[in-house]
Amino acid sequence: MRAPHQLLNSRTQVRPRFALLPLEGIPFSKLPAWPETKVRVLAAPALGAEFVQYLLDVPEKCGTTQAADARVETFFYVMSGEFNLLAAGGSYSLSAGGFALIPATDNYQIQAASAGSLLMLKKVYEPAEGIMPPPLYVGNQSEVTAEIYLGDEGARLQTLLPDQIEFDMAMNIFTFAPGRSLPITETHVMEHGLYFLQGKGVYYLDDAWMEVETDDFIWMGPYVPQSFYATGPTPSRYIYYKNVNREIPL
Ligand code: UGY
Ligand code: MN
């Protein structure tokens, strides 16, 4: 929110193939299945995305109970707070950095043990002949090795979900030391839903460099050229979704 003496200029960009959405510009809304929760819709089909991504501010003892619809899978990432997840007959405690992929066939319940924020991503699971859908998968980023990315020690990639054909999505965390970058400008058919967790930098989207910082959301559609330089005094970190491991439907 701008103070009354400030200008209303914004870094927001919405283009056919990408969007840069600083959080301050996204209004709160509500969802029937999340009583008392303050909801921000980050990505949606209306933007061009083939998935939906939300940021949920969940008060203590609030959450949701969801019945499986055998169609949509859900990924949670805990930004802050403590959450209890009940799914597939198990009970899991998720603190900051915790995550879970809930298959489309599982009922689940998630509740805030202490107030916190969740990133939630939903997509229609893409079945593939002869491939079993993935099971419930729960973890914490602290247990995932930060691998050196393409030979650069200053660029580290954490692959939160197993790199196995059952999974039709990847959720990864990139950490860049100040001054480091992606080694190339990538162009690929996969989409991204990217949430900037820490630091700042400049992102190349389509045909221009733009400044980005903590709490920015970026949607990248298919084939948007993309690259990143980390600037600023601290490491920069972002979590991103990518659709993977499936043929492109015709
Ligand atoms: O996995 C990726 O496509 C990743 N390197 N993209 C990105 O960070 N924009
Ligand atoms: Mn990419």
mmCIF file of C-alpha atoms and ligand atoms in Angstrom:
data_model
loop_
_atom_site.group_PDB
_atom_site.id
_atom_site.type_symbol
_atom_site.label_atom_id
_atom_site.label_comp_id
_atom_site.label_asym_id
_atom_site.label_seq_id
_atom_site.Cartn_x
_atom_site.Cartn_y
_atom_site.Cartn_z
ATOM 1 C CA MET A 1 0.000 0.000 0.000
ATOM 2 C CA ARG A 2 1.277 3.448 -0.901
ATOM 3 C CA ALA A 3 1.238 6.265 1.599
ATOM 4 C CA PRO A 4 -0.915 9.243 0.501
ATOM 5 C CA HIS A 5 2.187 11.222 -0.506
ATOM 6 C CA GLN A 6 3.518 8.468 -2.791
ATOM 7 C CA LEU A 7 2.931 7.858 -6.497
ATOM 8 C CA LEU A 8 0.994 4.826 -7.724
ATOM 9 C CA ASN A 9 3.558 3.608 -10.248
ATOM 10 C CA SER A 10 3.922 -0.172 -10.422
ATOM 11 C CA ARG A 11 6.197 -2.883 -11.822
ATOM 12 C CA THR A 12 3.135 -4.988 -12.722
ATOM 13 C CA GLN A 13 3.141 -6.353 -16.249
ATOM 14 C CA VAL A 14 0.500 -8.553 -17.829
ATOM 15 C CA ARG A 15 1.363 -9.763 -21.317
ATOM 16 C CA PRO A 16 -0.020 -12.575 -23.454
ATOM 17 C CA ARG A 17 2.904 -14.868 -22.572
ATOM 18 C CA PHE A 18 3.952 -13.760 -19.087
ATOM 19 C CA ALA A 19 2.880 -11.746 -16.073
ATOM 20 C CA LEU A 20 4.873 -10.046 -13.322
ATOM 21 C CA LEU A 21 2.629 -9.473 -10.322
ATOM 22 C CA PRO A 22 4.101 -7.764 -7.244
ATOM 23 C CA LEU A 23 2.030 -8.937 -4.294
ATOM 24 C CA GLU A 24 0.917 -5.456 -3.231
ATOM 25 C CA GLY A 25 -1.270 -5.229 -6.361
ATOM 26 C CA ILE A 26 -3.229 -8.442 -5.752
ATOM 27 C CA PRO A 27 -6.412 -7.952 -3.695
ATOM 28 C CA PHE A 28 -7.589 -10.346 -0.999
ATOM 29 C CA SER A 29 -10.536 -12.592 -1.662
ATOM 30 C CA LYS A 30 -12.169 -15.589 0.055
ATOM 31 C CA LEU A 31 -12.833 -19.207 -0.820
ATOM 32 C CA PRO A 32 -15.791 -21.280 0.398
ATOM 33 C CA ALA A 33 -13.557 -24.201 1.404
ATOM 34 C CA TRP A 34 -11.173 -21.982 3.445
ATOM 35 C CA PRO A 35 -13.180 -20.185 6.152
ATOM 36 C CA GLU A 36 -11.452 -17.133 7.682
ATOM 37 C CA THR A 37 -8.513 -17.436 5.267
ATOM 38 C CA LYS A 38 -7.292 -14.424 3.288
ATOM 39 C CA VAL A 39 -6.760 -15.565 -0.268
ATOM 40 C CA ARG A 40 -4.742 -14.079 -3.111
ATOM 41 C CA VAL A 41 -5.074 -15.659 -6.537
ATOM 42 C CA LEU A 42 -1.663 -15.547 -8.199
ATOM 43 C CA ALA A 43 -2.218 -17.488 -11.435
ATOM 44 C CA ALA A 44 -5.397 -18.624 -13.138
ATOM 45 C CA PRO A 45 -6.628 -19.677 -16.583
ATOM 46 C CA ALA A 46 -7.849 -16.087 -17.062
ATOM 47 C CA LEU A 47 -4.173 -15.096 -17.201
ATOM 48 C CA GLY A 48 -3.346 -17.833 -19.722
ATOM 49 C CA ALA A 49 -2.052 -20.359 -17.162
ATOM 50 C CA GLU A 50 -3.076 -24.010 -17.287
ATOM 51 C CA PHE A 51 -2.961 -24.210 -13.483
ATOM 52 C CA VAL A 52 -4.168 -22.184 -10.511
ATOM 53 C CA GLN A 53 -1.900 -20.845 -7.799
ATOM 54 C CA TYR A 54 -2.928 -19.145 -4.568
ATOM 55 C CA LEU A 55 -1.293 -17.514 -1.576
ATOM 56 C CA LEU A 56 -3.317 -18.291 1.550
ATOM 57 C CA ASP A 57 -2.999 -16.451 4.875
ATOM 58 C CA VAL A 58 -4.501 -18.950 7.301
ATOM 59 C CA PRO A 59 -5.435 -18.001 10.893
ATOM 60 C CA GLU A 60 -4.701 -20.406 13.743
ATOM 61 C CA LYS A 61 -7.037 -23.443 13.853
ATOM 62 C CA CYS A 62 -8.382 -22.690 10.366
ATOM 63 C CA GLY A 63 -7.865 -24.667 7.187
ATOM 64 C CA THR A 64 -9.820 -26.890 4.856
ATOM 65 C CA THR A 65 -11.245 -30.373 4.342
ATOM 66 C CA GLN A 66 -11.290 -31.513 0.739
ATOM 67 C CA ALA A 67 -12.850 -34.543 -0.910
ATOM 68 C CA ALA A 68 -10.877 -36.049 -3.790
ATOM 69 C CA ASP A 69 -12.363 -35.466 -7.228
ATOM 70 C CA ALA A 70 -9.968 -37.860 -9.055
ATOM 71 C CA ARG A 71 -9.047 -34.976 -11.380
ATOM 72 C CA VAL A 72 -7.120 -32.198 -9.651
ATOM 73 C CA GLU A 73 -3.885 -32.642 -7.698
ATOM 74 C CA THR A 74 -2.754 -30.102 -5.104
ATOM 75 C CA PHE A 75 0.675 -28.948 -3.990
ATOM 76 C CA PHE A 76 1.264 -27.020 -0.740
ATOM 77 C CA TYR A 77 4.395 -25.146 0.325
ATOM 78 C CA VAL A 78 4.533 -23.666 3.820
ATOM 79 C CA MET A 79 5.866 -20.097 3.762
ATOM 80 C CA SER A 80 5.353 -19.586 7.503
ATOM 81 C CA GLY A 81 3.480 -21.074 10.473
ATOM 82 C CA GLU A 82 2.796 -24.689 11.405
ATOM 83 C CA PHE A 83 0.274 -26.860 9.622
ATOM 84 C CA ASN A 84 -1.159 -30.322 10.246
ATOM 85 C CA LEU A 85 -1.975 -32.395 7.200
ATOM 86 C CA LEU A 86 -4.134 -35.516 7.260
ATOM 87 C CA ALA A 87 -3.999 -37.505 4.031
ATOM 88 C CA ALA A 88 -3.739 -41.093 2.807
ATOM 89 C CA GLY A 89 -4.210 -42.373 6.364
ATOM 90 C CA GLY A 90 -1.212 -40.425 7.674
ATOM 91 C CA SER A 91 -0.737 -37.325 9.812
ATOM 92 C CA TYR A 92 2.043 -34.861 8.983
ATOM 93 C CA SER A 93 3.312 -31.755 10.690
ATOM 94 C CA LEU A 94 4.515 -29.134 8.198
ATOM 95 C CA SER A 95 6.597 -26.160 9.308
ATOM 96 C CA ALA A 96 8.202 -23.429 7.175
ATOM 97 C CA GLY A 97 9.745 -25.008 4.073
ATOM 98 C CA GLY A 98 7.464 -28.046 4.380
ATOM 99 C CA PHE A 99 5.608 -29.216 1.315
ATOM 100 C CA ALA A 100 3.151 -31.867 0.144
ATOM 101 C CA LEU A 101 1.811 -33.118 -3.164
ATOM 102 C CA ILE A 102 -1.648 -34.583 -2.726
ATOM 103 C CA PRO A 103 -2.777 -36.834 -5.584
ATOM 104 C CA ALA A 104 -6.144 -36.232 -7.208
ATOM 105 C CA THR A 105 -7.482 -39.448 -5.650
ATOM 106 C CA ASP A 106 -6.783 -38.530 -1.984
ATOM 107 C CA ASN A 107 -9.111 -36.777 0.438
ATOM 108 C CA TYR A 108 -7.222 -34.473 2.762
ATOM 109 C CA GLN A 109 -7.473 -32.044 5.618
ATOM 110 C CA ILE A 110 -4.987 -29.274 6.391
ATOM 111 C CA GLN A 111 -5.167 -27.020 9.432
ATOM 112 C CA ALA A 112 -2.974 -24.251 10.842
ATOM 113 C CA ALA A 113 -1.601 -25.200 14.290
ATOM 114 C CA SER A 114 -0.283 -21.630 14.330
ATOM 115 C CA ALA A 115 -1.219 -18.857 11.891
ATOM 116 C CA GLY A 116 0.768 -18.976 8.666
ATOM 117 C CA SER A 117 0.914 -18.686 4.908
ATOM 118 C CA LEU A 118 0.685 -21.382 2.282
ATOM 119 C CA LEU A 119 1.378 -21.428 -1.406
ATOM 120 C CA MET A 120 -1.210 -23.714 -3.004
ATOM 121 C CA LEU A 121 -1.015 -24.911 -6.598
ATOM 122 C CA LYS A 122 -3.706 -26.962 -8.320
ATOM 123 C CA LYS A 123 -3.539 -28.620 -11.676
ATOM 124 C CA VAL A 124 -5.462 -31.288 -13.553
ATOM 125 C CA TYR A 125 -3.378 -34.454 -13.262
ATOM 126 C CA GLU A 126 -2.305 -35.705 -16.673
ATOM 127 C CA PRO A 127 -2.585 -39.523 -16.704
ATOM 128 C CA ALA A 128 -0.248 -41.465 -18.985
ATOM 129 C CA GLU A 129 -0.893 -44.971 -20.267
ATOM 130 C CA GLY A 130 0.926 -47.623 -18.263
ATOM 131 C CA ILE A 131 2.085 -45.127 -15.609
ATOM 132 C CA MET A 132 0.727 -45.203 -12.051
ATOM 133 C CA PRO A 133 -0.152 -41.771 -10.616
ATOM 134 C CA PRO A 134 2.270 -40.619 -7.882
ATOM 135 C CA PRO A 135 1.518 -41.334 -4.218
ATOM 136 C CA LEU A 136 1.165 -38.645 -1.565
ATOM 137 C CA TYR A 137 4.586 -37.014 -1.216
ATOM 138 C CA VAL A 138 5.558 -34.959 1.839
ATOM 139 C CA GLY A 139 8.877 -33.336 2.733
ATOM 140 C CA ASN A 140 10.772 -30.251 3.831
ATOM 141 C CA GLN A 141 13.192 -28.138 1.798
ATOM 142 C CA SER A 142 15.772 -28.575 4.567
ATOM 143 C CA GLU A 143 16.040 -32.277 3.623
ATOM 144 C CA VAL A 144 16.562 -31.606 -0.079
ATOM 145 C CA THR A 145 20.141 -31.237 -1.374
ATOM 146 C CA ALA A 146 20.921 -27.930 -3.089
ATOM 147 C CA GLU A 147 22.655 -29.264 -6.223
ATOM 148 C CA ILE A 148 25.175 -27.203 -8.159
ATOM 149 C CA TYR A 149 23.350 -26.031 -11.289
ATOM 150 C CA LEU A 150 25.191 -26.623 -14.569
ATOM 151 C CA GLY A 151 28.601 -26.256 -12.962
ATOM 152 C CA ASP A 152 28.020 -22.931 -11.180
ATOM 153 C CA GLU A 153 28.542 -23.221 -7.393
ATOM 154 C CA GLY A 154 26.650 -19.936 -6.966
ATOM 155 C CA ALA A 155 23.463 -21.326 -8.526
ATOM 156 C CA ARG A 156 21.816 -24.106 -6.512
ATOM 157 C CA LEU A 157 18.737 -26.127 -7.403
ATOM 158 C CA GLN A 158 16.555 -28.073 -4.986
ATOM 159 C CA THR A 159 14.179 -30.493 -6.667
ATOM 160 C CA LEU A 160 11.402 -30.931 -4.111
ATOM 161 C CA LEU A 161 9.493 -33.691 -5.910
ATOM 162 C CA PRO A 162 11.145 -36.875 -7.201
ATOM 163 C CA ASP A 163 12.316 -36.659 -10.812
ATOM 164 C CA GLN A 164 10.227 -39.700 -11.779
ATOM 165 C CA ILE A 165 7.831 -40.258 -14.663
ATOM 166 C CA GLU A 166 4.803 -40.685 -12.336
ATOM 167 C CA PHE A 167 5.000 -36.993 -11.455
ATOM 168 C CA ASP A 168 3.565 -34.593 -14.027
ATOM 169 C CA MET A 169 4.866 -31.534 -12.181
ATOM 170 C CA ALA A 170 8.158 -30.296 -10.797
ATOM 171 C CA MET A 171 8.414 -27.893 -7.852
ATOM 172 C CA ASN A 172 11.939 -26.565 -7.455
ATOM 173 C CA ILE A 173 13.745 -23.938 -5.410
ATOM 174 C CA PHE A 174 16.566 -21.967 -7.010
ATOM 175 C CA THR A 175 19.075 -20.098 -4.817
ATOM 176 C CA PHE A 176 21.525 -17.671 -6.426
ATOM 177 C CA ALA A 177 24.463 -16.007 -4.700
ATOM 178 C CA PRO A 178 24.625 -12.245 -5.321
ATOM 179 C CA GLY A 179 25.816 -11.572 -8.870
ATOM 180 C CA ARG A 180 25.113 -15.112 -10.127
ATOM 181 C CA SER A 181 22.617 -15.972 -12.823
ATOM 182 C CA LEU A 182 20.932 -18.636 -14.900
ATOM 183 C CA PRO A 183 23.618 -19.737 -17.350
ATOM 184 C CA ILE A 184 21.475 -19.205 -20.450
ATOM 185 C CA THR A 185 18.295 -17.610 -21.669
ATOM 186 C CA GLU A 186 15.909 -20.559 -21.722
ATOM 187 C CA THR A 187 12.942 -21.018 -24.026
ATOM 188 C CA HIS A 188 10.714 -24.047 -23.424
ATOM 189 C CA VAL A 189 7.198 -25.306 -23.829
ATOM 190 C CA MET A 190 6.690 -25.776 -20.076
ATOM 191 C CA GLU A 191 4.966 -23.115 -17.974
ATOM 192 C CA HIS A 192 6.198 -21.682 -14.679
ATOM 193 C CA GLY A 193 4.415 -20.289 -11.638
ATOM 194 C CA LEU A 194 7.274 -18.590 -9.767
ATOM 195 C CA TYR A 195 7.163 -17.033 -6.296
ATOM 196 C CA PHE A 196 10.137 -14.922 -5.266
ATOM 197 C CA LEU A 197 10.993 -15.961 -1.684
ATOM 198 C CA GLN A 198 14.042 -13.823 -0.903
ATOM 199 C CA GLY A 199 16.358 -11.178 -2.356
ATOM 200 C CA LYS A 200 16.100 -9.304 -5.601
ATOM 201 C CA GLY A 201 17.364 -9.334 -9.150
ATOM 202 C CA VAL A 202 16.511 -8.752 -12.773
ATOM 203 C CA TYR A 203 14.382 -11.202 -14.722
ATOM 204 C CA TYR A 204 14.380 -11.475 -18.500
ATOM 205 C CA LEU A 205 10.862 -12.144 -19.697
ATOM 206 C CA ASP A 206 10.013 -12.355 -23.383
ATOM 207 C CA ASP A 207 12.147 -9.470 -24.680
ATOM 208 C CA ALA A 208 13.012 -7.239 -21.722
ATOM 209 C CA TRP A 209 14.822 -7.218 -18.402
ATOM 210 C CA MET A 210 12.754 -6.215 -15.383
ATOM 211 C CA GLU A 211 13.502 -5.725 -11.701
ATOM 212 C CA VAL A 212 12.061 -8.336 -9.333
ATOM 213 C CA GLU A 213 12.124 -8.726 -5.567
ATOM 214 C CA THR A 214 10.800 -10.710 -2.616
ATOM 215 C CA ASP A 215 7.066 -11.452 -2.833
ATOM 216 C CA ASP A 216 6.809 -10.991 -6.580
ATOM 217 C CA PHE A 217 4.882 -13.630 -8.501
ATOM 218 C CA ILE A 218 5.730 -14.423 -12.132
ATOM 219 C CA TRP A 219 3.704 -16.509 -14.536
ATOM 220 C CA MET A 220 5.694 -17.671 -17.570
ATOM 221 C CA GLY A 221 3.688 -19.210 -20.355
ATOM 222 C CA PRO A 222 4.988 -21.662 -22.960
ATOM 223 C CA TYR A 223 7.986 -20.503 -24.946
ATOM 224 C CA VAL A 224 8.544 -17.247 -23.111
ATOM 225 C CA PRO A 225 12.314 -16.584 -23.262
ATOM 226 C CA GLN A 226 13.547 -16.312 -19.661
ATOM 227 C CA SER A 227 16.677 -15.650 -17.664
ATOM 228 C CA PHE A 228 17.708 -14.229 -14.295
ATOM 229 C CA TYR A 229 20.522 -12.306 -12.605
ATOM 230 C CA ALA A 230 20.644 -12.048 -8.805
ATOM 231 C CA THR A 231 21.525 -8.590 -7.513
ATOM 232 C CA GLY A 232 21.516 -7.125 -4.008
ATOM 233 C CA PRO A 233 23.490 -8.082 -0.904
ATOM 234 C CA THR A 234 21.769 -11.368 0.033
ATOM 235 C CA PRO A 235 21.201 -14.602 -1.918
ATOM 236 C CA SER A 236 18.042 -14.632 -4.027
ATOM 237 C CA ARG A 237 15.636 -17.528 -3.842
ATOM 238 C CA TYR A 238 12.534 -18.496 -5.737
ATOM 239 C CA ILE A 239 10.218 -21.503 -5.817
ATOM 240 C CA TYR A 240 8.739 -22.467 -9.143
ATOM 241 C CA TYR A 241 6.305 -24.890 -10.711
ATOM 242 C CA LYS A 242 6.927 -26.577 -14.035
ATOM 243 C CA ASN A 243 4.769 -29.059 -15.934
ATOM 244 C CA VAL A 244 6.962 -32.011 -16.906
ATOM 245 C CA ASN A 245 7.100 -35.628 -18.089
ATOM 246 C CA ARG A 246 4.100 -35.666 -20.432
ATOM 247 C CA GLU A 247 3.520 -35.582 -24.166
ATOM 248 C CA ILE A 248 2.107 -32.373 -25.528
ATOM 249 C CA PRO A 249 -1.552 -33.065 -26.387
ATOM 250 C CA LEU A 250 -2.621 -32.563 -30.017
HETATM 251 O O1 UGY B 1 13.721 -25.445 -14.690
HETATM 252 C C1 UGY B 1 13.626 -24.392 -15.319
HETATM 253 O O2 UGY B 1 13.015 -24.328 -16.378
HETATM 254 C C2 UGY B 1 14.280 -23.153 -14.730
HETATM 255 N N1 UGY B 1 15.703 -23.155 -15.001
HETATM 256 N N2 UGY B 1 13.651 -21.943 -15.195
HETATM 257 C C3 UGY B 1 13.751 -20.749 -14.577
HETATM 258 O O3 UGY B 1 14.385 -20.666 -13.494
HETATM 259 N N3 UGY B 1 13.140 -19.699 -15.116
HETATM 260 MN MN MN B 2 12.488 -22.341 -17.092
#
